[in-house]
Amino acid sequence: MSNALKVLLACTLLAGGCAQSVQSPQSLYAELGGQAGIDRIVDGLLWEIAEDAEIRALFADTDIQRFRNKLAEQLCAVSDGPCVYTGDSMRETHRHLAVTSAQFNRLVDDLIRVMERERIATGAQNALLQRLAAMRGDIVAE
């Protein structure tokens, strides 16, 4: 075998090996566990809200089933999943609630606790929280 052929073969093998070891980054939706993972996060968050006296009152007049469905839809959409959020705007939804920064932060803490229990990777948690943080101005009344 000629040296040129050996070099070509070696380059082909190395390039093929490298191509196989490079993985496409997962979407945030996939990192959250797809729809099943998002459903578990939402259900866990509902339990956290029910147990959290500081924020539970904000949901007193809420249709919980609709809230659950729209939150799952929103998390799916914001994480680049196949969903389209069809609910009301965050500004419209929260305009009459007078949500404080402390209440907003409590809900974020509750969400983090749920994601930790679901063993969502820290990077995926941070990515989701960053996307949701963009909505803060439409939610908090202060």
Tab-separated table of C-alpha atoms in Angstrom:
chain	number	residue	atom	x	y	z
A	1	MET	CA	0.000	0.000	0.000
A	2	SER	CA	1.402	3.388	-0.961
A	3	ASN	CA	2.039	6.086	1.631
A	4	ALA	CA	-0.566	8.332	0.014
A	5	LEU	CA	-3.182	5.564	0.261
A	6	LYS	CA	-2.231	4.923	3.922
A	7	VAL	CA	-2.609	8.636	4.740
A	8	LEU	CA	-5.958	8.779	2.927
A	9	LEU	CA	-7.179	5.671	4.791
A	10	ALA	CA	-5.993	7.040	8.143
A	11	CYS	CA	-7.690	10.397	7.518
A	12	THR	CA	-10.907	8.649	6.496
A	13	LEU	CA	-10.897	6.469	9.620
A	14	LEU	CA	-10.099	9.398	11.893
A	15	ALA	CA	-12.735	11.617	10.324
A	16	GLY	CA	-15.336	8.858	10.545
A	17	GLY	CA	-14.494	8.197	14.179
A	18	CYS	CA	-14.762	11.870	15.027
A	19	ALA	CA	-18.059	12.237	13.217
A	20	GLN	CA	-19.500	9.359	15.182
A	21	SER	CA	-18.387	10.753	18.539
A	22	VAL	CA	-19.826	14.240	17.974
A	23	GLN	CA	-23.373	14.403	19.231
A	24	SER	CA	-25.999	16.940	18.323
A	25	PRO	CA	-27.005	19.018	21.315
A	26	GLN	CA	-30.404	18.057	22.683
A	27	SER	CA	-33.181	20.590	22.612
A	28	LEU	CA	-34.288	22.009	25.931
A	29	TYR	CA	-37.596	20.214	25.386
A	30	ALA	CA	-35.735	16.882	25.208
A	31	GLU	CA	-33.591	17.770	28.238
A	32	LEU	CA	-36.776	18.372	30.221
A	33	GLY	CA	-37.979	14.884	29.283
A	34	GLY	CA	-40.290	15.816	26.415
A	35	GLN	CA	-44.001	16.134	27.072
A	36	ALA	CA	-43.970	13.455	29.774
A	37	GLY	CA	-41.218	15.314	31.649
A	38	ILE	CA	-43.010	18.640	31.324
A	39	ASP	CA	-46.222	17.055	32.590
A	40	ARG	CA	-44.357	15.744	35.649
A	41	ILE	CA	-42.832	19.189	36.268
A	42	VAL	CA	-46.237	20.883	36.022
A	43	ASP	CA	-47.922	18.330	38.263
A	44	GLY	CA	-45.122	18.637	40.804
A	45	LEU	CA	-45.396	22.405	40.713
A	46	LEU	CA	-49.131	22.210	41.379
A	47	TRP	CA	-48.391	20.194	44.534
A	48	GLU	CA	-45.759	22.738	45.578
A	49	ILE	CA	-48.235	25.596	45.072
A	50	ALA	CA	-50.865	23.761	47.127
A	51	GLU	CA	-48.362	23.392	49.981
A	52	ASP	CA	-46.951	26.935	49.776
A	53	ALA	CA	-49.108	29.273	51.876
A	54	GLU	CA	-47.189	32.303	50.566
A	55	ILE	CA	-48.419	31.852	46.992
A	56	ARG	CA	-51.396	29.505	47.242
A	57	ALA	CA	-53.794	32.443	47.659
A	58	LEU	CA	-52.808	33.756	44.203
A	59	PHE	CA	-54.472	30.677	42.722
A	60	ALA	CA	-57.678	30.765	44.789
A	61	ASP	CA	-59.899	31.743	41.851
A	62	THR	CA	-57.976	29.762	39.247
A	63	ASP	CA	-59.416	26.979	37.122
A	64	ILE	CA	-56.650	24.559	38.085
A	65	GLN	CA	-57.207	22.154	35.174
A	66	ARG	CA	-56.991	24.997	32.653
A	67	PHE	CA	-53.948	26.406	34.466
A	68	ARG	CA	-52.293	22.993	34.365
A	69	ASN	CA	-52.966	22.563	30.648
A	70	LYS	CA	-51.836	26.076	29.701
A	71	LEU	CA	-48.709	25.891	31.840
A	72	ALA	CA	-47.738	22.573	30.249
A	73	GLU	CA	-48.415	24.076	26.825
A	74	GLN	CA	-46.340	27.153	27.672
A	75	LEU	CA	-43.386	25.171	29.037
A	76	CYS	CA	-43.486	22.987	25.942
A	77	ALA	CA	-43.485	26.012	23.635
A	78	VAL	CA	-40.835	27.978	25.547
A	79	SER	CA	-38.520	24.936	25.561
A	80	ASP	CA	-38.734	24.608	21.749
A	81	GLY	CA	-41.129	21.675	21.881
A	82	PRO	CA	-43.848	21.033	19.316
A	83	CYS	CA	-46.501	23.093	21.157
A	84	VAL	CA	-47.926	26.524	20.521
A	85	TYR	CA	-49.026	28.468	23.580
A	86	THR	CA	-52.686	29.425	23.153
A	87	GLY	CA	-53.340	30.967	26.557
A	88	ASP	CA	-53.743	34.595	27.534
A	89	SER	CA	-50.736	36.888	27.736
A	90	MET	CA	-48.840	36.933	31.033
A	91	ARG	CA	-49.710	40.621	31.464
A	92	GLU	CA	-53.439	39.942	31.032
A	93	THR	CA	-53.408	36.831	33.208
A	94	HIS	CA	-51.640	38.508	36.141
A	95	ARG	CA	-52.858	42.134	35.925
A	96	HIS	CA	-55.371	41.818	38.770
A	97	LEU	CA	-53.272	39.613	41.070
A	98	ALA	CA	-50.708	42.155	42.360
A	99	VAL	CA	-47.957	39.527	42.369
A	100	THR	CA	-44.986	40.657	44.466
A	101	SER	CA	-41.331	39.959	43.747
A	102	ALA	CA	-41.253	37.749	46.833
A	103	GLN	CA	-44.173	35.660	45.549
A	104	PHE	CA	-42.607	35.392	42.106
A	105	ASN	CA	-39.323	34.260	43.662
A	106	ARG	CA	-41.150	31.703	45.836
A	107	LEU	CA	-42.760	30.188	42.760
A	108	VAL	CA	-39.351	30.038	41.060
A	109	ASP	CA	-37.966	28.274	44.154
A	110	ASP	CA	-40.879	25.819	44.016
A	111	LEU	CA	-40.172	25.164	40.326
A	112	ILE	CA	-36.483	24.576	41.015
A	113	ARG	CA	-37.363	22.130	43.799
A	114	VAL	CA	-39.591	20.178	41.385
A	115	MET	CA	-36.924	20.114	38.677
A	116	GLU	CA	-34.358	18.894	41.214
A	117	ARG	CA	-36.717	16.071	42.238
A	118	GLU	CA	-37.190	15.210	38.566
A	119	ARG	CA	-33.394	15.156	38.173
A	120	ILE	CA	-33.386	17.789	35.439
A	121	ALA	CA	-29.784	18.756	34.682
A	122	THR	CA	-28.718	22.108	36.133
A	123	GLY	CA	-27.954	23.494	32.678
A	124	ALA	CA	-31.462	22.660	31.474
A	125	GLN	CA	-32.949	24.172	34.638
A	126	ASN	CA	-30.999	27.380	34.081
A	127	ALA	CA	-31.995	27.519	30.404
A	128	LEU	CA	-35.683	27.146	31.268
A	129	LEU	CA	-35.496	29.672	34.100
A	130	GLN	CA	-33.757	32.174	31.823
A	131	ARG	CA	-36.523	31.870	29.247
A	132	LEU	CA	-39.230	32.192	31.890
A	133	ALA	CA	-37.471	35.163	33.551
A	134	ALA	CA	-38.192	37.199	30.423
A	135	MET	CA	-41.865	37.120	31.484
A	136	ARG	CA	-41.224	38.543	34.961
A	137	GLY	CA	-42.058	42.121	33.995
A	138	ASP	CA	-45.496	41.029	32.803
A	139	ILE	CA	-46.198	39.072	35.996
A	140	VAL	CA	-44.835	41.101	38.916
A	141	ALA	CA	-46.848	44.199	39.837
A	142	GLU	CA	-44.043	46.101	41.601
